[in-house]
Coordinates of C-alpha atoms in Angstrom, one line a residue:
X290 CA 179.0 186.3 52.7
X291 CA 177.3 189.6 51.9
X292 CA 178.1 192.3 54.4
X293 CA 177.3 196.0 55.0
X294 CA 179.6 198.5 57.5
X295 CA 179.4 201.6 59.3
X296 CA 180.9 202.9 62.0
X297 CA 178.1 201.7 64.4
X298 CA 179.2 198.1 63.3
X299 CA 178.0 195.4 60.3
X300 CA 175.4 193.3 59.5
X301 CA 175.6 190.2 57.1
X302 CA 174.0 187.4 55.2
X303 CA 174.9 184.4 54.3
X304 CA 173.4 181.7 52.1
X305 CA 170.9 184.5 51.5
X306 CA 170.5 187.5 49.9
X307 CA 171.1 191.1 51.9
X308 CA 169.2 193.0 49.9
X309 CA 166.4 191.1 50.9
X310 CA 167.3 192.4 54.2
X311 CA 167.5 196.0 53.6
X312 CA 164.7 196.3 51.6
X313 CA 162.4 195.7 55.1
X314 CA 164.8 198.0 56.9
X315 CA 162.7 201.1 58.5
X316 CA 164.3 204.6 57.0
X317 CA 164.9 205.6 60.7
X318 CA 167.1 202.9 61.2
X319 CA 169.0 202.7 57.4
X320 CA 170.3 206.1 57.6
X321 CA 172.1 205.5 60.9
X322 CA 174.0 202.3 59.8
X323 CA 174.7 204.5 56.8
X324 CA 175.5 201.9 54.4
X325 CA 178.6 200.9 52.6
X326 CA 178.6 197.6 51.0
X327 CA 182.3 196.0 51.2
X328 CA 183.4 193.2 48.9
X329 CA 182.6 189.4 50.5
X330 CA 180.1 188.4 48.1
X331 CA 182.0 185.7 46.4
X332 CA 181.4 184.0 49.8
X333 CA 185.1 184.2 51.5
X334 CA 186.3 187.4 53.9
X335 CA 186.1 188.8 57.5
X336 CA 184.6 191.8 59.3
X337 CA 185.4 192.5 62.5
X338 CA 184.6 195.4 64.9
X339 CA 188.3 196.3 66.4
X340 CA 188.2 192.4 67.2
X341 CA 185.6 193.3 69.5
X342 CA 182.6 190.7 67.2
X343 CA 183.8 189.1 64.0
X344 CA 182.3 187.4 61.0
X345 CA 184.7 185.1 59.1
X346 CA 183.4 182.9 56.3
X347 CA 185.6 180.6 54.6
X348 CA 184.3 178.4 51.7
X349 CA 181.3 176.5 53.4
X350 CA 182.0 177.7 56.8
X351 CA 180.9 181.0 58.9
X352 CA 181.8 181.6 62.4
X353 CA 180.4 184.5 64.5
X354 CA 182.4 185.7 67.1
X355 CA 182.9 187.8 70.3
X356 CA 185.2 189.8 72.6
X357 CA 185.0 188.3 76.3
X358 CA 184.9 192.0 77.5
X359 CA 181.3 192.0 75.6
X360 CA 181.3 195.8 74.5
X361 CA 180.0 194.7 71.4
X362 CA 177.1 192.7 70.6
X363 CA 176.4 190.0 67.9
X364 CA 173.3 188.7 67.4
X365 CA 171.9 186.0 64.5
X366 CA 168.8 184.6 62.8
X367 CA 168.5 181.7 60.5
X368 CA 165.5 181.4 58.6
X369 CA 164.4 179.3 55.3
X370 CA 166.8 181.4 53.0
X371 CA 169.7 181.7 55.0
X372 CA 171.2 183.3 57.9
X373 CA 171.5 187.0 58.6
X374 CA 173.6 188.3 61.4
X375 CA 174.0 191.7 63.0
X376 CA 176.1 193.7 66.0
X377 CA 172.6 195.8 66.2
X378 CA 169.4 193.5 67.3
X379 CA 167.1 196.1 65.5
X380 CA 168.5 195.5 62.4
X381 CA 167.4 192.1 62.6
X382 CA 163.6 192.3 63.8
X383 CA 162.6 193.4 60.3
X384 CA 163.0 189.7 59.4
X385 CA 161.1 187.7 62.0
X386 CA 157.4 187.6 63.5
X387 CA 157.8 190.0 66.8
X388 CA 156.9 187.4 69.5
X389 CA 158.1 188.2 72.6
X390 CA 160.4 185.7 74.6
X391 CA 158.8 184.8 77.9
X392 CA 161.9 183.4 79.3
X393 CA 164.4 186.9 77.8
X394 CA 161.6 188.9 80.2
X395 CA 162.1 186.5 83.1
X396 CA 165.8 187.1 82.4
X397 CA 165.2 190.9 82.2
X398 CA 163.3 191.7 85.6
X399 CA 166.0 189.4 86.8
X400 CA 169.0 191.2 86.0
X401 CA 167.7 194.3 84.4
X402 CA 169.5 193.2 81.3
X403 CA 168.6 190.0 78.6
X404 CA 171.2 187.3 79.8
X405 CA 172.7 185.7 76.0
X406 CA 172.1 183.8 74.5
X407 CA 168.1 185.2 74.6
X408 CA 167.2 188.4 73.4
X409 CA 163.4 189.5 73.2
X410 CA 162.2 188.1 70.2
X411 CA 162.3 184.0 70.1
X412 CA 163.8 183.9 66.5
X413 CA 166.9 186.2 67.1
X414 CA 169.6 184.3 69.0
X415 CA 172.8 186.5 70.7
X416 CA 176.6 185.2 70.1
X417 CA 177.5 185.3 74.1
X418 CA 180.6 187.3 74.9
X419 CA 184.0 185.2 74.7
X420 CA 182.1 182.3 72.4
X421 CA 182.5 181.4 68.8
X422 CA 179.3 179.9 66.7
X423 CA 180.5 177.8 63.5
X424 CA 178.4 176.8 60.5
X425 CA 179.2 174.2 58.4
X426 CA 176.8 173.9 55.4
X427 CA 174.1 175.9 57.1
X428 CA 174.0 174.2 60.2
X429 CA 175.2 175.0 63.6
X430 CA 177.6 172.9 64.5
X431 CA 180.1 173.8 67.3
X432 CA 180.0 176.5 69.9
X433 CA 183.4 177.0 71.7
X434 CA 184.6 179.3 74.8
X435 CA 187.2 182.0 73.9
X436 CA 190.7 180.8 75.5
X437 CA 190.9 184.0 77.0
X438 CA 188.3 183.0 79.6
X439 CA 190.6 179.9 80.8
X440 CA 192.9 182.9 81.9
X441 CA 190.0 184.0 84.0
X442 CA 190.2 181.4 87.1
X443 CA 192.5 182.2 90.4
X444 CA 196.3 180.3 88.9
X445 CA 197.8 178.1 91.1
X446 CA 200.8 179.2 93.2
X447 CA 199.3 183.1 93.1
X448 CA 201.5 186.1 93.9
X449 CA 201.6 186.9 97.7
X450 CA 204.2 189.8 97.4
X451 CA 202.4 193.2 98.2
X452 CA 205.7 195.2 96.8
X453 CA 205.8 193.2 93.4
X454 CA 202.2 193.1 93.1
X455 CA 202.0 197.1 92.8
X456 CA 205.0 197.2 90.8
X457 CA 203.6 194.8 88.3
X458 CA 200.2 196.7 88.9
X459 CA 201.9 199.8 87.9
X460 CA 203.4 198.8 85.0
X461 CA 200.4 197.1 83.8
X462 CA 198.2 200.3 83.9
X463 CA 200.4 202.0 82.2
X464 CA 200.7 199.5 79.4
X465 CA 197.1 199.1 78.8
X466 CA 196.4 202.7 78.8
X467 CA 199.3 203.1 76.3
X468 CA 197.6 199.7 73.8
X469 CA 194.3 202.3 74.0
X470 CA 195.8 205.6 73.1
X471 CA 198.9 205.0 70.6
X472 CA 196.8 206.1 67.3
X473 CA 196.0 209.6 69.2
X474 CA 198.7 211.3 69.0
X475 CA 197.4 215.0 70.4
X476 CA 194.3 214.3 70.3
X477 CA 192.0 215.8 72.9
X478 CA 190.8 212.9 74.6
X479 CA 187.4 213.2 77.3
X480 CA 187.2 211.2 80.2
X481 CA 184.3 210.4 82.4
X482 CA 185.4 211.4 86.2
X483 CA 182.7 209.9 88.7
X484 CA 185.5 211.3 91.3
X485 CA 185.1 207.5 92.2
X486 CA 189.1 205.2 92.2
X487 CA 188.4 203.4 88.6
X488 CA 187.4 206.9 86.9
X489 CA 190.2 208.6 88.7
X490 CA 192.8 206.1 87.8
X491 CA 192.1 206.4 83.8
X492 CA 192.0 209.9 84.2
X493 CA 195.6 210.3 85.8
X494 CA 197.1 207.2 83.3
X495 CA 195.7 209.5 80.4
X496 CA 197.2 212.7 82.0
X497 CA 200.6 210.8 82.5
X498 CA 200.4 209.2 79.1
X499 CA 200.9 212.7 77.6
X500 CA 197.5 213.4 76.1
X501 CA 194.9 216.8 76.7
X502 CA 192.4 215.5 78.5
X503 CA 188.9 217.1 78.9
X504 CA 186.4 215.1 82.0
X505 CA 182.8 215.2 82.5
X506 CA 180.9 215.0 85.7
X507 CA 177.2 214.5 86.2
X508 CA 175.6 217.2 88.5
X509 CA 172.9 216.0 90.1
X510 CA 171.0 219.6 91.7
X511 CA 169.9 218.9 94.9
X512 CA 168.7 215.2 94.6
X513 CA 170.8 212.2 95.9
X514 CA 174.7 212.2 97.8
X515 CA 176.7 214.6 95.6
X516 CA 180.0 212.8 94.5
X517 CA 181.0 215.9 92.4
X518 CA 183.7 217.4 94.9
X519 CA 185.6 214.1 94.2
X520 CA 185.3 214.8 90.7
X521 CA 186.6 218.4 91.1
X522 CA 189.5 217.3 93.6
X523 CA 190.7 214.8 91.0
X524 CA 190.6 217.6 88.2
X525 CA 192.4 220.2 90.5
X526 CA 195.0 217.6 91.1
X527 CA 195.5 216.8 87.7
X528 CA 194.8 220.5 86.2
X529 CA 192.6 219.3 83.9
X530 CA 189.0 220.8 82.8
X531 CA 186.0 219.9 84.3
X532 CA 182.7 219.7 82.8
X533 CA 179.5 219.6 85.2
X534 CA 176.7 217.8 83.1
X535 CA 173.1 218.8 84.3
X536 CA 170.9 215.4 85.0
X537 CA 167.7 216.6 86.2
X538 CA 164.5 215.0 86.3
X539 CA 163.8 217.5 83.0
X540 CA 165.9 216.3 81.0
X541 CA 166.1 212.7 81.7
X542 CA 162.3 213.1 80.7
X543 CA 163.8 214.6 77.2
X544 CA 166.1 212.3 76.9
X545 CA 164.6 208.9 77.5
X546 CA 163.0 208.0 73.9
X547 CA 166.6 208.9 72.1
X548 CA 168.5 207.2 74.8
X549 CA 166.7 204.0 75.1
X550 CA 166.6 203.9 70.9
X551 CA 170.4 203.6 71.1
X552 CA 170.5 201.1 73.7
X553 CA 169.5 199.0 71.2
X554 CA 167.8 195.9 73.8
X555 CA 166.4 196.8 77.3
X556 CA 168.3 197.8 79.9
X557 CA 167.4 198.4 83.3
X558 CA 169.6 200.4 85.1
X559 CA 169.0 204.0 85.8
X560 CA 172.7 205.1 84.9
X561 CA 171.6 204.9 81.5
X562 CA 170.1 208.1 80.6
X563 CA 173.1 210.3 82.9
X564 CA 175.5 208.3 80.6
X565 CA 173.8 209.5 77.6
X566 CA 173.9 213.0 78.9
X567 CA 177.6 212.9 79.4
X568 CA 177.9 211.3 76.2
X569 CA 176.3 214.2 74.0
X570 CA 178.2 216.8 76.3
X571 CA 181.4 214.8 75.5
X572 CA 180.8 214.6 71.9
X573 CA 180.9 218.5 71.4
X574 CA 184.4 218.6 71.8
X575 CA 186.0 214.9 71.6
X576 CA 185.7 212.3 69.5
X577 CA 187.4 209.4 72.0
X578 CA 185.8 209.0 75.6
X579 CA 187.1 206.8 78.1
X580 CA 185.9 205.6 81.2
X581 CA 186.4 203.4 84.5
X582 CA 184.1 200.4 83.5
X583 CA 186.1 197.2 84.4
X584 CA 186.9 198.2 87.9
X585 CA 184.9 196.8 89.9
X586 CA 184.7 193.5 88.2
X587 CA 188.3 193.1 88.2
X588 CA 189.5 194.3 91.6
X589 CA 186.6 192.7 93.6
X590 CA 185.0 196.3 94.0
X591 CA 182.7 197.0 96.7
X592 CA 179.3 195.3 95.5
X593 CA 181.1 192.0 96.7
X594 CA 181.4 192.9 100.3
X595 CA 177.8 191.7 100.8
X596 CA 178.2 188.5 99.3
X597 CA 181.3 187.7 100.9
X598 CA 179.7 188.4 104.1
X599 CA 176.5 186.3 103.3
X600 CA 179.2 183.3 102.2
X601 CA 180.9 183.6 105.8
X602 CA 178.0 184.2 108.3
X603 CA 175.0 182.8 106.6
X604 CA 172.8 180.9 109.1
X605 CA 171.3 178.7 106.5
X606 CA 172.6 177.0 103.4
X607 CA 172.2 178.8 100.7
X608 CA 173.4 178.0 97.1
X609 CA 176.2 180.2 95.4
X610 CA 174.0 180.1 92.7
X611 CA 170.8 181.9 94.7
X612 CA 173.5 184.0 96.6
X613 CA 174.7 186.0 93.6
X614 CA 171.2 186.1 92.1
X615 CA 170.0 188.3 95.1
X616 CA 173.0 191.1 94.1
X617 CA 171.2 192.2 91.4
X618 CA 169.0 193.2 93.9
X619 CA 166.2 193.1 91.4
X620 CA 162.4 191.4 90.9
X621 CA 164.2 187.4 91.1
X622 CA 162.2 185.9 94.2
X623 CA 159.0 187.5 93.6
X624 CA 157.4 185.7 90.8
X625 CA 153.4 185.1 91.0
X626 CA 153.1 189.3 92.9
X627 CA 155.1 190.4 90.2
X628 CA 153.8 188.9 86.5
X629 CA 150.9 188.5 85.7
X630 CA 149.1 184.8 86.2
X631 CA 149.2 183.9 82.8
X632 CA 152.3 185.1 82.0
X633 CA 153.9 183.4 85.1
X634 CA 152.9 180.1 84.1
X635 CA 154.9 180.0 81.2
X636 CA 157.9 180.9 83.2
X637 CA 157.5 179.5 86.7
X638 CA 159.5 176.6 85.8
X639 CA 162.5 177.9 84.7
X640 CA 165.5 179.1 87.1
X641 CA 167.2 182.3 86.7
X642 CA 170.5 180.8 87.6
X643 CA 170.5 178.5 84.9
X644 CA 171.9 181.6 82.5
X645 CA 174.6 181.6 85.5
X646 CA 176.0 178.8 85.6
X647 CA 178.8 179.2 83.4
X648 CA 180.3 182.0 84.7
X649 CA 180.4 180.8 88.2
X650 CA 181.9 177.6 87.8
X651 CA 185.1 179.1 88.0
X652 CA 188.2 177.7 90.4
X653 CA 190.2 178.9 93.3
X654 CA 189.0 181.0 95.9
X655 CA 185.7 182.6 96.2
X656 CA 186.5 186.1 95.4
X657 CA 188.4 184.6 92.5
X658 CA 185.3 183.0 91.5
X659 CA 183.3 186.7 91.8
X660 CA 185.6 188.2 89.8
X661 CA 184.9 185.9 87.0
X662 CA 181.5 185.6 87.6
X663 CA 181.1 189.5 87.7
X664 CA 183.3 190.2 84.3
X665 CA 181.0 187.6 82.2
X666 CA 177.8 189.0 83.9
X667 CA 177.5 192.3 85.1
X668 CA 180.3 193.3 83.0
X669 CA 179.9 191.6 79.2
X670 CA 176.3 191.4 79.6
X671 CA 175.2 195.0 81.1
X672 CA 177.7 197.4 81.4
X673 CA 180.2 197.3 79.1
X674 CA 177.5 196.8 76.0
X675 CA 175.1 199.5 76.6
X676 CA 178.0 201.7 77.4
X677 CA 179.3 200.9 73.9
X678 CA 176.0 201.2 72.3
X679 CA 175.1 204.7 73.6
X680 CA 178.6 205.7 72.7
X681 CA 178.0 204.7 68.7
X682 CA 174.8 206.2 68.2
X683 CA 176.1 209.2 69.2
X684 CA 179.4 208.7 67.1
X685 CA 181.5 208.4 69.9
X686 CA 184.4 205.7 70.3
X687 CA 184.4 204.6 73.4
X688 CA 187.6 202.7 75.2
X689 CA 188.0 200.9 78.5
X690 CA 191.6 200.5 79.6
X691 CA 190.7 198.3 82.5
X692 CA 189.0 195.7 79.5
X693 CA 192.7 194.4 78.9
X694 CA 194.0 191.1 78.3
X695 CA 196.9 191.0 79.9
X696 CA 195.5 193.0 83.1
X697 CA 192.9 190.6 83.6
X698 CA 195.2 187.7 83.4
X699 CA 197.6 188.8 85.9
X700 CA 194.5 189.6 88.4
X701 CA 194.1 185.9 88.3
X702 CA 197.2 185.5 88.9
X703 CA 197.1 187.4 92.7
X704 CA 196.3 185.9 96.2
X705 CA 192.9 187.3 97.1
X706 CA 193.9 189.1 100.3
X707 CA 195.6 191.8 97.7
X708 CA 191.9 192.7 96.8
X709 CA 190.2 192.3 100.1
X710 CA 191.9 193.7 102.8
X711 CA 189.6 193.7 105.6
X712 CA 187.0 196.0 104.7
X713 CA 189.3 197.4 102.5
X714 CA 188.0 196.5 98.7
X715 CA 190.3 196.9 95.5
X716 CA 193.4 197.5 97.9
X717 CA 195.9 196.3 95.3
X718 CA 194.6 199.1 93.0
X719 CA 194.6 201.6 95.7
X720 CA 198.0 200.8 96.7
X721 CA 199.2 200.7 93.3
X722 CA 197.4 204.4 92.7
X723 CA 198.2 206.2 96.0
X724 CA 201.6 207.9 94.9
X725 CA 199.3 209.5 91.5
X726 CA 196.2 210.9 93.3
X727 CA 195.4 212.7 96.7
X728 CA 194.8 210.1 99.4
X729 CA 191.3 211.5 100.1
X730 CA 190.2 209.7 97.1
X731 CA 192.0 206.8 97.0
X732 CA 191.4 205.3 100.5
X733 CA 187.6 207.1 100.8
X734 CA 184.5 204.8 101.1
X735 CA 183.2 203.3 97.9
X736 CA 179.3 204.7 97.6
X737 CA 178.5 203.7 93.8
X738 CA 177.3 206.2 91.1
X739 CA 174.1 207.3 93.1
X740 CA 171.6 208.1 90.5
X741 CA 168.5 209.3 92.8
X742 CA 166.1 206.9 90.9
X743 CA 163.7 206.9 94.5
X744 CA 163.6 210.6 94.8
X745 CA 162.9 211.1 91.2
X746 CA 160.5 208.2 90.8
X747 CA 158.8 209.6 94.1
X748 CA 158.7 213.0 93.0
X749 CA 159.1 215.0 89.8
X750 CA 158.6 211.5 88.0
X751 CA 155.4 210.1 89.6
X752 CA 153.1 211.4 87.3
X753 CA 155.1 209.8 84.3
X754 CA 154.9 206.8 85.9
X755 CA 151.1 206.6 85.9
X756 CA 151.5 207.1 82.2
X757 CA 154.3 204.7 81.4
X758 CA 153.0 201.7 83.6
X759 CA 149.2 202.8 84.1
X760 CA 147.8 200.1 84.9
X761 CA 145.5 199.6 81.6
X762 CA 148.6 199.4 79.9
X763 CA 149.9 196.7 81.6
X764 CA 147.0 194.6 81.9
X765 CA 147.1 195.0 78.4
X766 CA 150.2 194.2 77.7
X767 CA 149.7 190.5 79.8
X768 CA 153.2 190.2 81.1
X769 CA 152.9 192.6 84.4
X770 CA 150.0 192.6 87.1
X771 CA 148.5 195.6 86.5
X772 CA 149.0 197.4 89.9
X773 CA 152.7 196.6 90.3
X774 CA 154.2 199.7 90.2
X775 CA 151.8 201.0 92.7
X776 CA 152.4 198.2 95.2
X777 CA 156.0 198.4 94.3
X778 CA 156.3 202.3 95.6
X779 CA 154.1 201.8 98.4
X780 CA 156.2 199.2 100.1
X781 CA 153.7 196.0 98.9
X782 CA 156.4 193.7 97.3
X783 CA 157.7 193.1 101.0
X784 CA 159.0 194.8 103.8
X785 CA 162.7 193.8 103.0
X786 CA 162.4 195.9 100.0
X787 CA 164.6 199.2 100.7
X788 CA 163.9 202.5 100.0
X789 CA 166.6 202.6 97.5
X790 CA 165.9 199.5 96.0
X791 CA 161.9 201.0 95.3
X792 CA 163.5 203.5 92.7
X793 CA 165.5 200.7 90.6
X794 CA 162.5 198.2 90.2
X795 CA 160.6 201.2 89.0
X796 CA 163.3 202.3 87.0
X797 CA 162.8 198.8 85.5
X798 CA 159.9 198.8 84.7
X799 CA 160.1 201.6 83.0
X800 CA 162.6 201.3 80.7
X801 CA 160.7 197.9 79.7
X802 CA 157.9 199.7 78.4
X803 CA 159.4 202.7 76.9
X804 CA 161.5 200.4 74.8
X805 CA 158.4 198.5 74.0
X806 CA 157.2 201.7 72.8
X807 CA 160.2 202.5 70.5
X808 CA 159.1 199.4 69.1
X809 CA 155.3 200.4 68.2
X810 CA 154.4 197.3 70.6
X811 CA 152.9 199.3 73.6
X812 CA 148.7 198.7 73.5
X813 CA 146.9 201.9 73.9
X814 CA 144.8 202.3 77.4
X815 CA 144.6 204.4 79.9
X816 CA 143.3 204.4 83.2
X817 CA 142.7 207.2 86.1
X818 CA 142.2 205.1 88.7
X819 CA 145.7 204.5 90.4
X820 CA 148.0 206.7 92.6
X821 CA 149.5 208.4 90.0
X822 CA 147.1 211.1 89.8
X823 CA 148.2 212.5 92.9
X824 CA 151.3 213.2 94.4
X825 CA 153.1 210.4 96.1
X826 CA 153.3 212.6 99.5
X827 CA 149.3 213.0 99.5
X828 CA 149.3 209.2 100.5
X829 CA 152.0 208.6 102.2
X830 CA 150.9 211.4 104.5
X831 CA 147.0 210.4 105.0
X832 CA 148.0 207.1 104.7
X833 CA 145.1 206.9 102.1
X834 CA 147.0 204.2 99.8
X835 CA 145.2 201.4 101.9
X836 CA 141.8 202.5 100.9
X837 CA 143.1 202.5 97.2
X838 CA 144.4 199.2 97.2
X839 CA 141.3 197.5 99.1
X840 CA 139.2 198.7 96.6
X841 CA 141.3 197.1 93.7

């Protein structure tokens, strides 16, 4: 096994020759892993990423690994000479044809990720979080489920006891937050502070655990619900600094080619860029950053509520299956208005919820079976990587205290009715919490990191979005129909389609095509004939849009 490191990860060969790899590498791409060849080439050794992704050749054998918690990707290609293997997808694509994956773009405007074991291109494969590929001889032969995921079903017998739950709760906290920061020693240490319970949490563990901590806030002017008083109660409470990072339309413009180059695959969700923003604020004056991801997945945080509600009341049967498709709240449902024809008969026959399977065939009750369903999805497949990806390219570690093993056991071990009290979501946390942070933010309403993707896409973005998905461009490109973002804003997907939700299918689309780009894959055309050219309030107000879309 031939293997190069850096601190953004490894890539590897074996049964083939790495040099034959980085001689195709672009320069762009080299000078960021920054090379530095260790020594596995007699065929024997293991790299690892902080036992986040592995690779562990023995004699005749190599097995690719990963983390459950999914902050690191691994992803593979086998070809005539061997097979080469990398935590970066880009590093791979100089080896293959670029053909696009039908199915990984079904998968995408699904979820607004690429569910594993796709990614775009048909030739490069992804290890899926918590699974283990072996080789024998050059062959795939086994795949096998982490046993940490056994741990992640509701135990028999769970604990009942409110008073020993948030003792044990306590304890827990304080243990995984001590795991994450024993090698810091004085460190200054950044936190990201949403003023939201998870974010708050982390940032009074840290504070408790001895360390300086410095946290970051996104400031969003005068677009969306502010969150930042939160943010600044928390700090006050805790007398620690608070950073306001700017996130206006400007720079988000500024920073979406960088951004989306360190995201490495595709993803979807407008929180993207803000995290990057926070991330190169952070750097300045930190080298470790932590943050609240892992939450919501493993408390039952509030995106549940809906599903739970849809579970009990539902006045038609409805599989489990199709019930958490519709929380991604994405383009799944809409098929034949949303690709184009061509495209959509290559895909029309595959369901979504096949990549979904897995992770909701869990036991015990059903907000047992969310909570696992949530960490292997939303979780290991969207949030925690692209978090972890921004973070590298920017030379940042990133660490996730509620991405424990022994915390995420014992959740399983819990009677649901100590997450979902009532209306009341993550109470076990917020009981556990309440004596370490002013009550105001424990016990307030749960609203989400509200990234104002409608009111920018509406406004100071509309003309970018004639550019980005004009709809020459898409035409051209044969995936999209050509007038979907148009319909999309104007309300022609559906009626059902909220105002909110407008912004985020946008969003996705979007960040589709300006990764495309970063790839030189984006076909040149341009056309003036769509709504773009004039501001979204023109036609809303006239009323004018019909008389466009008649004429299409």
């Amino acid at each position: 096994m031939q293997v190069a490191v850096s601190p953004a990860g490894f890539l590897g060969a074996w049964g083939a020759d790495l040099q034959d790899l980085l001689a195709k590498q672009p320069d762009h791409a080299w000078r960021l892993l920054q090379v530095q060849s260790i020594g596995l080439d007699a065929g024997q050794g293991i790299v690892q990423t902080g036992g986040e992704a592995w690779a562990n050749a023995t004699g005749t054998t190599l097995t690719l690994g990963r983390h459950p918690f999914g902050r690191v990707t691994l992803y593979w290609y086998q070809g005539e000479k061997g097979l080469w293997f990398a935590t970066r997808w880009r590093w791979l694509t100089p080896l293959v044809t670029p053909e696009i994956d039908p199915l990984a773009v079904y998968g995408y405007a699904c979820f607004s990720y690429v569910p594993t074991p796709w990614t775009p291109y048909k030739s490069i494969r992804a290890i899926e979080a918590g699974w283990q590929y072996t080789w024998e001889a050059g062959k795939l032969t086994s795949q096998k489920a982490s046993p940490v995921l056994a741990d992640w079903h509701e135990q028999a017998d769970p604990l009942a006891d409110e008073a020993i739950a948030v003792q044990e709760l306590r304890d827990l906290l304080e243990e995984a937050v001590a795991r994450q920061t024993c090698d810091l020693h004085q460190k200054t240490v950044g936190i990201l502070l949403s003023g939201g319970l998870d974010s708050s949490t982390i940032a009074v563990l840290l504070k408790r655990a001895g360390l300086k901590v410095r946290a970051y806030t996104l400031d969003f002017g005068s677009y969306g619900i502010s969150e930042m008083a939160y943010a600044q109660k928390v700090a006050q409470h805790l007398q620690i600094p608070l950073v306001k990072v700017e996130c206006s339309p400007r720079r988000v413009k500024q920073s979406l080619s960088a951004a989306t180059k360190a995201l490495d695959l595709p993803y979807g969700d407008g929180v993207c860029i803000p995290l990057w923003l926070l991330y190169q604020t952070a750097r300045q004056e930190c080298e470790v950053l932590f943050n609240g991801e892992g939450g919501d997945q493993l408390f039952a945080g509030w995106t549940n509520k809906p599903l739970i509600a849809a579970y009990v009341y539902q006045n038609q049967p409805v599989s489990f299956v199709d019930q958490y498709l519709q929380t991604f709240h994405r383009l799944w449902g809409y098929g034949p208005a949303v690709f184009a024809p061509s495209f959509w008969q290559q895909v029309k026959h595959w369901y979504p919820g096949d990549c979904l399977q897995d992770a909701l065939a869990g036991k015990g009750s059903f907000l047992a079976r969310l909570r696992r369903a949530t960490l292997m999805l939303k979780g290991a497949q969207n949030i925690h990587p692209r978090a972890t990806n921004l973070a590298l390219a920017l030379g940042l570690r990133l660490r996730s205290p509620f991405c424990d093993e022994h915390l995420a056991k014992w959740a399983f071990t819990v009677k649901a009715e100590l997450f979902l009290r009532g209306a009341c979501e993550k109470y076990i946390l917020k009981r556990a919490v309440e004596p370490w942070l002013p009550a105001e933010v424990v016990w307030r309403e749960k609203r989400g990191m509200g990234v104002p993707l409608t009111q920018w896409c509406l406004g100071p973005l509309w003309r970018d979005l004639g550019q980005w998905l004009n709809p020459k461009r898409l035409e051209a490109e044969g995936i999209w129909r050509p007038d979907l973002a148009a319909r999309v804003a104007f309300g022609g997907l559906g009626s059902e389609l909220r105002k909110r939700r407008i912004g985020e299918i946008l969003w996705l689309l979007l960040a589709w095509q300006c990764w495309r780009s970063q790839l030189g894959e984006i076909r040149q055309g341009n056309s003036w004939w769509h709504p773009f050219v004039l501001p979204y309030e023109f036609w809303r107000r006239t009323g004018l849009y019909r008389c466009w879309r008649d004429s299409i």
